[in-house]
C-alpha positions as a Python dict, from the first residue, in 0.01 Angstrom:
ca = {
    (1, 'M'): (0, 0, 0),
    (2, 'T'): (145, 335, -107),
    (3, 'A'): (183, 586, 176),
    (4, 'R'): (3, 913, 128),
    (5, 'P'): (243, 1209, 91),
    (6, 'P'): (247, 1437, 396),
    (7, 'F'): (195, 1743, 175),
    (8, 'P'): (8, 1768, -155),
    (9, 'R'): (213, 1810, -464),
    (10, 'P'): (203, 2137, -660),
    (11, 'H'): (-19, 2141, -965),
    (12, 'R'): (153, 2088, -1297),
    (13, 'D'): (42, 2426, -1428),
    (14, 'D'): (180, 2596, -1116),
    (15, 'V'): (516, 2431, -1173),
    (16, 'L'): (518, 2559, -1530),
    (17, 'I'): (424, 2913, -1419),
    (18, 'A'): (699, 2915, -1154),
    (19, 'A'): (958, 2785, -1403),
    (20, 'A'): (859, 3045, -1665),
    (21, 'G'): (870, 3324, -1405),
    (22, 'L'): (1211, 3213, -1283),
    (23, 'L'): (1357, 3202, -1635),
    (24, 'G'): (1200, 3538, -1724),
    (25, 'G'): (1330, 3698, -1404),
    (26, 'L'): (1681, 3565, -1460),
    (27, 'A'): (1677, 3701, -1816),
    (28, 'Q'): (1562, 4046, -1696),
    (29, 'W'): (1825, 4050, -1421),
    (30, 'R'): (2093, 3951, -1668),
    (31, 'L'): (1983, 4223, -1913),
    (32, 'D'): (1944, 4488, -1639),
    (33, 'L'): (1571, 4526, -1713),
    (34, 'F'): (1439, 4654, -1379),
    (35, 'A'): (1092, 4804, -1339),
    (36, 'L'): (1163, 5093, -1100),
    (37, 'Y'): (1503, 5236, -1182),
    (38, 'S'): (1802, 5186, -1412),
    (39, 'G'): (2168, 5247, -1376),
    (40, 'N'): (2398, 5025, -1180),
    (41, 'P'): (2188, 4717, -1104),
    (42, 'P'): (2195, 4580, -754),
    (43, 'E'): (2383, 4265, -689),
    (44, 'A'): (2218, 3921, -677),
    (45, 'L'): (1999, 4047, -391),
    (46, 'S'): (1706, 4095, -632),
    (47, 'L'): (1717, 3722, -712),
    (48, 'V'): (1613, 3631, -356),
    (49, 'P'): (1261, 3783, -387),
    (50, 'L'): (1239, 3622, -732),
    (51, 'A'): (1311, 3278, -586),
    (52, 'A'): (1068, 3334, -299),
    (53, 'M'): (797, 3442, -543),
    (54, 'C'): (854, 3129, -751),
    (55, 'G'): (808, 2925, -433),
    (56, 'A'): (480, 3107, -366),
    (57, 'E'): (369, 3023, -719),
    (58, 'L'): (424, 2653, -646),
    (59, 'L'): (190, 2687, -345),
    (60, 'R'): (-77, 2907, -510),
    (61, 'R'): (-340, 2627, -518),
    (62, 'I'): (-247, 2406, -224),
    (63, 'A'): (-132, 2638, 56),
    (64, 'Q'): (-339, 2953, 71),
    (65, 'P'): (-318, 3198, 248),
    (66, 'W'): (47, 3109, 328),
    (67, 'A'): (142, 3148, -36),
    (68, 'L'): (-8, 3499, -32),
    (69, 'W'): (192, 3598, 278),
    (70, 'I'): (516, 3468, 124),
    (71, 'A'): (440, 3651, -199),
    (72, 'A'): (361, 3977, -13),
    (73, 'V'): (693, 3968, 176),
    (74, 'A'): (881, 3879, -144),
    (75, 'F'): (709, 4160, -335),
    (76, 'A'): (798, 4417, -66),
    (77, 'A'): (1159, 4300, -75),
    (78, 'D'): (1158, 4312, -455),
    (79, 'L'): (1047, 4678, -453),
    (80, 'T'): (1351, 4771, -248),
    (81, 'A'): (1584, 4575, -477),
    (82, 'G'): (1476, 4721, -809),
    (83, 'S'): (1162, 4522, -883),
    (84, 'L'): (1193, 4270, -1161),
    (85, 'L'): (884, 4268, -1386),
    (86, 'A'): (861, 3888, -1361),
    (87, 'T'): (837, 3908, -981),
    (88, 'M'): (562, 4169, -1006),
    (89, 'L'): (360, 3963, -1256),
    (90, 'M'): (389, 3650, -1042),
    (91, 'F'): (269, 3849, -741),
    (92, 'T'): (-49, 3953, -925),
    (93, 'D'): (-106, 3586, -1011),
    (94, 'V'): (-67, 3481, -646),
    (95, 'V'): (-321, 3747, -540),
    (96, 'Y'): (-561, 3617, -805),
    (97, 'A'): (-507, 3258, -691),
    (98, 'A'): (-555, 3349, -324),
    (99, 'V'): (-908, 3468, -399),
    (100, 'L'): (-989, 3188, -644),
    (101, 'Y'): (-841, 2885, -462),
    (102, 'G'): (-807, 3006, -105),
    (103, 'P'): (-1048, 2936, 182),
    (104, 'P'): (-1370, 3141, 198),
    (105, 'R'): (-1233, 3374, 465),
    (106, 'T'): (-933, 3461, 248),
    (107, 'A'): (-1154, 3509, -57),
    (108, 'R'): (-1369, 3759, 138),
    (109, 'L'): (-1082, 3959, 292),
    (110, 'V'): (-837, 3994, 4),
    (111, 'P'): (-1044, 4222, -229),
    (112, 'P'): (-1121, 4492, 34),
    (113, 'A'): (-767, 4461, 168),
    (114, 'S'): (-629, 4521, -182),
    (115, 'V'): (-843, 4835, -215),
    (116, 'L'): (-718, 4967, 120),
    (117, 'A'): (-357, 4891, 24),
    (118, 'T'): (-403, 5073, -309),
    (119, 'I'): (-546, 5379, -135),
    (120, 'A'): (-267, 5377, 122),
    (121, 'L'): (4, 5359, -146),
    (122, 'T'): (-160, 5639, -346),
    (123, 'L'): (-182, 5870, -43),
    (124, 'T'): (178, 5793, 50),
    (125, 'A'): (285, 5875, -304),
    (126, 'L'): (91, 6204, -296),
    (127, 'S'): (274, 6310, 16),
    (128, 'A'): (617, 6216, -122),
    (129, 'T'): (602, 6291, -497),
    (130, 'R'): (427, 6506, -749),
    (131, 'P'): (54, 6443, -809),
    (132, 'S'): (113, 6310, -1161),
    (133, 'E'): (360, 6053, -1035),
    (134, 'A'): (129, 5964, -745),
    (135, 'V'): (-153, 5898, -990),
    (136, 'V'): (70, 5665, -1192),
    (137, 'I'): (176, 5486, -875),
    (138, 'G'): (-192, 5453, -770),
    (139, 'V'): (-289, 5308, -1107),
    (140, 'M'): (1, 5062, -1093),
    (141, 'A'): (-96, 4960, -739),
    (142, 'A'): (-455, 4903, -850),
    (143, 'L'): (-338, 4690, -1141),
    (144, 'V'): (-109, 4485, -917),
    (145, 'L'): (-336, 4453, -612),
    (146, 'A'): (-704, 4532, -667),
    (147, 'F'): (-755, 4419, -1027),
    (148, 'P'): (-636, 4055, -980),
    (149, 'A'): (-823, 4031, -647),
    (150, 'F'): (-1158, 4133, -795),
    (151, 'T'): (-1097, 3925, -1108),
    (152, 'G'): (-1041, 3620, -886),
    (153, 'A'): (-1359, 3702, -690),
    (154, 'A'): (-1565, 3719, -1011),
    (155, 'V'): (-1424, 3392, -1142),
    (156, 'R'): (-1480, 3221, -806),
    (157, 'E'): (-1841, 3340, -792),
    (158, 'H'): (-1902, 3211, -1143),
    (159, 'R'): (-1741, 2878, -1057),
    (160, 'D'): (-1945, 2839, -737),
    (161, 'R'): (-2264, 2923, -924),
    (162, 'A'): (-2180, 2665, -1191),
    (163, 'D'): (-2112, 2403, -924),
    (164, 'A'): (-2444, 2483, -756),
    (165, 'E'): (-2630, 2456, -1087),
    (166, 'R'): (-2457, 2127, -1162),
    (167, 'L'): (-2552, 1991, -820),
    (168, 'R'): (-2909, 2110, -866),
    (169, 'A'): (-2925, 1941, -1206),
    (170, 'E'): (-2797, 1615, -1057),
    (171, 'Q'): (-3053, 1635, -777),
    (172, 'T'): (-3330, 1707, -1027),
    (173, 'A'): (-3224, 1409, -1239),
    (174, 'L'): (-3217, 1190, -928),
    (175, 'L'): (-3564, 1303, -820),
    (176, 'A'): (-3696, 1246, -1172),
    (177, 'E'): (-3556, 893, -1171),
    (178, 'M'): (-3711, 826, -830),
    (179, 'D'): (-4047, 954, -955),
    (180, 'R'): (-4019, 733, -1262),
    (181, 'V'): (-3942, 424, -1053),
    (182, 'Q'): (-4232, 501, -818),
    (183, 'A'): (-4468, 554, -1110),
    (184, 'V'): (-4363, 224, -1270),
    (185, 'T'): (-4399, 42, -937),
    (186, 'A'): (-4744, 192, -875),
    (187, 'E'): (-4860, 102, -1226),
    (188, 'R'): (-4734, -256, -1188),
    (189, 'A'): (-4916, -284, -854),
    (190, 'R'): (-5237, -153, -1013),
    (191, 'M'): (-5212, -401, -1299),
    (192, 'A'): (-5145, -684, -1053),
    (193, 'R'): (-5454, -593, -848),
    (194, 'E'): (-5676, -575, -1155),
    (195, 'L'): (-5554, -906, -1296),
    (196, 'H'): (-5590, -1076, -958),
    (197, 'D'): (-5942, -948, -896),
    (198, 'V'): (-6063, -1028, -1248),
    (199, 'V'): (-5919, -1379, -1279),
    (200, 'A'): (-5920, -1506, -919),
    (201, 'N'): (-6300, -1536, -897),
    (202, 'H'): (-6321, -1755, -1206),
    (203, 'L'): (-6020, -1967, -1114),
    (204, 'S'): (-6153, -2024, -762),
    (205, 'A'): (-6484, -2148, -905),
    (206, 'I'): (-6296, -2376, -1142),
    (207, 'A'): (-6092, -2522, -856),
    (208, 'I'): (-6400, -2576, -636),
    (209, 'H'): (-6600, -2754, -907),
    (210, 'A'): (-6298, -2960, -1015),
    (211, 'T'): (-6256, -3080, -656),
    (212, 'A'): (-6626, -3167, -638),
    (213, 'A'): (-6609, -3358, -967),
    (214, 'Q'): (-6316, -3562, -840),
    (215, 'S'): (-6490, -3652, -514),
    (216, 'L'): (-6827, -3755, -671),
    (217, 'D'): (-6870, -4076, -871),
    (218, 'D'): (-7167, -3941, -1066),
    (219, 'P'): (-7144, -3887, -1443),
    (220, 'A'): (-7424, -3627, -1440),
    (221, 'A'): (-7257, -3426, -1162),
    (222, 'S'): (-6922, -3452, -1338),
    (223, 'R'): (-7075, -3321, -1663),
    (224, 'E'): (-7234, -3033, -1477),
    (225, 'A'): (-6904, -2950, -1305),
    (226, 'L'): (-6718, -2962, -1636),
    (227, 'A'): (-6974, -2726, -1787),
    (228, 'V'): (-6923, -2480, -1505),
    (229, 'I'): (-6545, -2517, -1539),
    (230, 'R'): (-6564, -2446, -1911),
    (231, 'E'): (-6794, -2146, -1860),
    (232, 'N'): (-6564, -1990, -1599),
    (233, 'S'): (-6255, -2061, -1809),
    (234, 'V'): (-6406, -1883, -2109),
    (235, 'Q'): (-6524, -1591, -1894),
    (236, 'G'): (-6187, -1564, -1721),
    (237, 'L'): (-6000, -1555, -2050),
    (238, 'A'): (-6240, -1295, -2188),
    (239, 'E'): (-6202, -1078, -1879),
    (240, 'M'): (-5824, -1105, -1893),
    (241, 'R'): (-5814, -1013, -2263),
    (242, 'R'): (-6045, -716, -2200),
    (243, 'L'): (-5836, -592, -1910),
    (244, 'I'): (-5506, -627, -2096),
    (245, 'G'): (-5653, -434, -2388),
    (246, 'L'): (-5776, -157, -2160),
    (247, 'L'): (-5441, -133, -1981),
    (248, 'R'): (-5264, -100, -2314),
    (249, 'S'): (-5490, 180, -2436),
    (250, 'A'): (-5589, 367, -2118),
    (251, 'D'): (-5386, 659, -1983),
    (252, 'G'): (-5175, 589, -1677),
    (253, 'D'): (-5369, 829, -1454),
    (254, 'E'): (-5718, 715, -1558),
    (255, 'E'): (-5918, 406, -1481),
    (256, 'P'): (-6030, 197, -1781),
    (257, 'S'): (-6346, 341, -1934),
    (258, 'A'): (-6517, -1, -1924),
    (259, 'A'): (-6436, -67, -1558),
    (260, 'P'): (-6714, -246, -1368),
    (261, 'R'): (-6945, -38, -1148),
    (262, 'L'): (-7176, -110, -856),
    (263, 'D'): (-7472, -153, -1092),
    (264, 'G'): (-7320, -488, -1187),
    (265, 'L'): (-7334, -635, -834),
    (266, 'D'): (-7658, -821, -906),
    (267, 'A'): (-7489, -1014, -1187),
    (268, 'L'): (-7188, -1075, -966),
    (269, 'L'): (-7406, -1224, -691),
    (270, 'D'): (-7598, -1436, -942),
    (271, 'Q'): (-7266, -1581, -1052),
    (272, 'A'): (-7167, -1645, -689),
    (273, 'R'): (-7499, -1824, -626),
    (274, 'G'): (-7427, -2059, -913),
    (275, 'H'): (-7092, -2152, -755),
    (276, 'G'): (-7195, -2158, -387),
    (277, 'T'): (-7525, -2344, -386),
    (278, 'A'): (-7354, -2681, -363),
    (279, 'G'): (-7166, -2560, -54),
    (280, 'G'): (-7482, -2445, 124),
    (281, 'L'): (-7420, -2072, 70),
    (282, 'A'): (-7692, -1816, 7),
    (283, 'F'): (-7611, -1466, -119),
    (284, 'V'): (-7810, -1149, -53),
    (285, 'L'): (-7755, -784, -144),
    (286, 'R'): (-7875, -486, 62),
    (287, 'D'): (-7822, -157, -119),
    (288, 'D'): (-7911, 142, 105),
    (289, 'R'): (-7739, 414, -97),
    (290, 'S'): (-7920, 747, -120),
    (291, 'G'): (-7656, 985, -250),
    (292, 'G'): (-7563, 1087, -599),
    (293, 'P'): (-7331, 902, -840),
    (294, 'L'): (-6987, 814, -712),
    (295, 'P'): (-6655, 866, -894),
    (296, 'A'): (-6552, 577, -1117),
    (297, 'P'): (-6243, 488, -905),
    (298, 'V'): (-6460, 464, -592),
    (299, 'E'): (-6715, 241, -761),
    (300, 'L'): (-6440, 27, -911),
    (301, 'A'): (-6276, -20, -571),
    (302, 'A'): (-6609, -109, -407),
    (303, 'Y'): (-6692, -357, -683),
    (304, 'R'): (-6353, -527, -659),
    (305, 'I'): (-6377, -546, -279),
    (306, 'V'): (-6716, -718, -301),
    (307, 'Q'): (-6587, -949, -574),
    (308, 'E'): (-6286, -1052, -367),
    (309, 'A'): (-6493, -1093, -51),
    (310, 'L'): (-6734, -1325, -235),
    (311, 'T'): (-6444, -1526, -373),
    (312, 'N'): (-6306, -1566, -21),
    (313, 'A'): (-6651, -1670, 104),
    (314, 'L'): (-6674, -1940, -162),
    (315, 'K'): (-6338, -2076, -48),
    (316, 'H'): (-6356, -2034, 330),
    (317, 'A'): (-6709, -1975, 459),
    (318, 'A'): (-6927, -2226, 643),
    (319, 'P'): (-7277, -2298, 508),
    (320, 'G'): (-7510, -2005, 564),
    (321, 'E'): (-7592, -1658, 436),
    (322, 'V'): (-7335, -1429, 275),
    (323, 'A'): (-7463, -1071, 300),
    (324, 'V'): (-7339, -776, 94),
    (325, 'A'): (-7447, -437, 233),
    (326, 'L'): (-7388, -95, 77),
    (327, 'S'): (-7476, 227, 257),
    (328, 'A'): (-7419, 594, 176),
    (329, 'S'): (-7609, 914, 248),
    (330, 'G'): (-7566, 1253, 85),
    (331, 'D'): (-7201, 1344, 51),
    (332, 'G'): (-7098, 1091, 316),
    (333, 'P'): (-6863, 801, 252),
    (334, 'L'): (-6964, 474, 93),
    (335, 'V'): (-6959, 187, 342),
    (336, 'V'): (-6914, -163, 198),
    (337, 'R'): (-6978, -454, 436),
    (338, 'V'): (-6962, -822, 342),
    (339, 'T'): (-7032, -1085, 611),
    (340, 'S'): (-7008, -1462, 579),
    (341, 'P'): (-7037, -1752, 826),
    (342, 'Y'): (-6703, -1805, 992),
    (343, 'A'): (-6564, -2157, 983),
    (344, 'E'): (-6252, -2296, 1145),
    (345, 'R'): (-6117, -2526, 878),
    (346, 'P'): (-5768, -2665, 816),
    (347, 'G'): (-5754, -2514, 469),
    (348, 'P'): (-5962, -2345, 197),
    (349, 'R'): (-6178, -2528, -53),
    (350, 'A'): (-5948, -2401, -329),
    (351, 'P'): (-5584, -2285, -321),
    (352, 'G'): (-5496, -1918, -329),
    (353, 'S'): (-5202, -1678, -317),
    (354, 'G'): (-5302, -1497, 3),
    (355, 'A'): (-5295, -1158, -173),
    (356, 'G'): (-5668, -1086, -168),
    (357, 'L'): (-5686, -894, 160),
    (358, 'I'): (-5365, -709, 76),
    (359, 'G'): (-5511, -595, -255),
    (360, 'M'): (-5837, -480, -92),
    (361, 'R'): (-5652, -283, 171),
    (362, 'E'): (-5430, -120, -94),
    (363, 'R'): (-5735, -15, -296),
    (364, 'V'): (-5897, 147, 7),
    (365, 'E'): (-5579, 322, 122),
    (366, 'L'): (-5517, 466, -225),
    (367, 'L'): (-5855, 640, -200),
    (368, 'G'): (-5796, 759, 157),
    (369, 'G'): (-6048, 524, 321),
    (370, 'A'): (-6044, 270, 603),
    (371, 'F'): (-6043, -108, 579),
    (372, 'S'): (-6081, -398, 821),
    (373, 'A'): (-6130, -772, 783),
    (374, 'G'): (-6164, -1042, 1044),
    (375, 'P'): (-6403, -1239, 1267),
    (376, 'V'): (-6667, -1042, 1461),
    (377, 'A'): (-6972, -1127, 1666),
    (378, 'G'): (-7284, -1140, 1450),
    (379, 'A'): (-7655, -1174, 1518),
    (380, 'G'): (-7738, -1433, 1780),
    (381, 'G'): (-7381, -1442, 1906),
    (382, 'R'): (-7263, -1637, 1602),
    (383, 'V'): (-6916, -1550, 1478),
    (384, 'V'): (-6906, -1416, 1121),
    (385, 'W'): (-6624, -1305, 899),
    (386, 'E'): (-6665, -938, 814),
    (387, 'V'): (-6499, -737, 541),
    (388, 'R'): (-6567, -365, 591),
    (389, 'A'): (-6445, -77, 376),
    (390, 'V'): (-6520, 293, 416),
    (391, 'L'): (-6460, 478, 89),
    (392, 'P'): (-6482, 859, 61),
    (393, 'A'): (-6738, 1001, -180),
    (394, 'E'): (-6452, 1184, -358),
    (395, 'E'): (-6108, 1064, -462),
    (396, 'N'): (-5827, 1135, -218),
    (397, 'P'): (-5496, 1052, -387),
    (398, 'A'): (-5299, 1134, -72),
    (399, 'G'): (-5450, 839, 108),
    (400, 'R'): (-5466, 768, 475),
    (401, 'G'): (-5356, 460, 652),
    (402, 'G'): (-5653, 221, 674),
    (403, 'E'): (-5723, -5, 963),
    (404, 'G'): (-5512, -311, 994),
    (405, 'T'): (-5605, -636, 821),
    (406, 'R'): (-5632, -935, 1044),
    (407, 'G'): (-5737, -1298, 1033),
    (408, 'R'): (-5728, -1542, 746),
    (409, 'S'): (-5557, -1457, 418),
    (410, 'G'): (-5748, -1382, 99),
    (411, 'T'): (-5734, -1524, -247),
}
């Protein structure tokens, strides 16, 4: 494992800038090209600030504000030694880098400090030289100090804004992907509920009659059971084809236009009577609704809940009466209640997946209603299995948590 260096290495561009500044400064010193005065050049003393400034250039990205302090001391020393132009240019670059790459505190303090230093140098020059020369010195100080500081501040602000926009774009893309996954998951769950509710009733009837045909040694009863099996198979396939076609053509936020409504409960109970008579089950419907028409999603949910409850009664209930009761008044909620004789049995008359109660509860919760299922005390102290759903008269996409589901599993 390679050990991490104790100090970060200078950036490649900084090394190139320092090398170019060093070569340029040496050439100017050799050719006696000083910025402040001519004549007999000083000795190699002016090379010391040049070397220090090159060192500050190496640290311009990785060691701020220390690089700025080194550069400031080197620049002050360079002014007293004749001031090589290369040293001055590198100092402006270090000031720029201090604002651009330095910590936030340094980036905030350097621009106003450069303005104060420029004003101080201009006033000092006014008191020591002629006004024209003081103006030139003030302009030079502004170019060396203030201009690179404010340029670095502008570039840093632009860079920070670009980083913020990039982060916001990434967050927006992430949220969009999360929304897409949730939408796909919700649509798959809706399709699964529809397919289960449409097909499970027919398949349960097929399984019940097939079991009866196997247990009875009566050709007439077997023919009757096979007829019922064929009828439910054809109806199940037709329902599944219809639903798949509607799911392909319907919009994702709308229920299929041909979705079943509560007006079809009579036909649903007639079908249940044909399957449950042999098991001693009688089916009755009590419709006490007095309000206006309900939204299609509410009626669809109520229809599917009754359909699933009847399917569970065919599989689990003891002989007796299965009652379906609907009640609603004015703008109040629709209450769906299905009761069936409760029987303790080792297993259902037909196999199932156990997803029926889960699907009913999900339907109710999506509309913001309340749901419960389990054994309760009925008339005469007899225990009955009750499925109860309270559905609001208007859609409520937010949904509230329904009551817990308890007891035996559904289809």
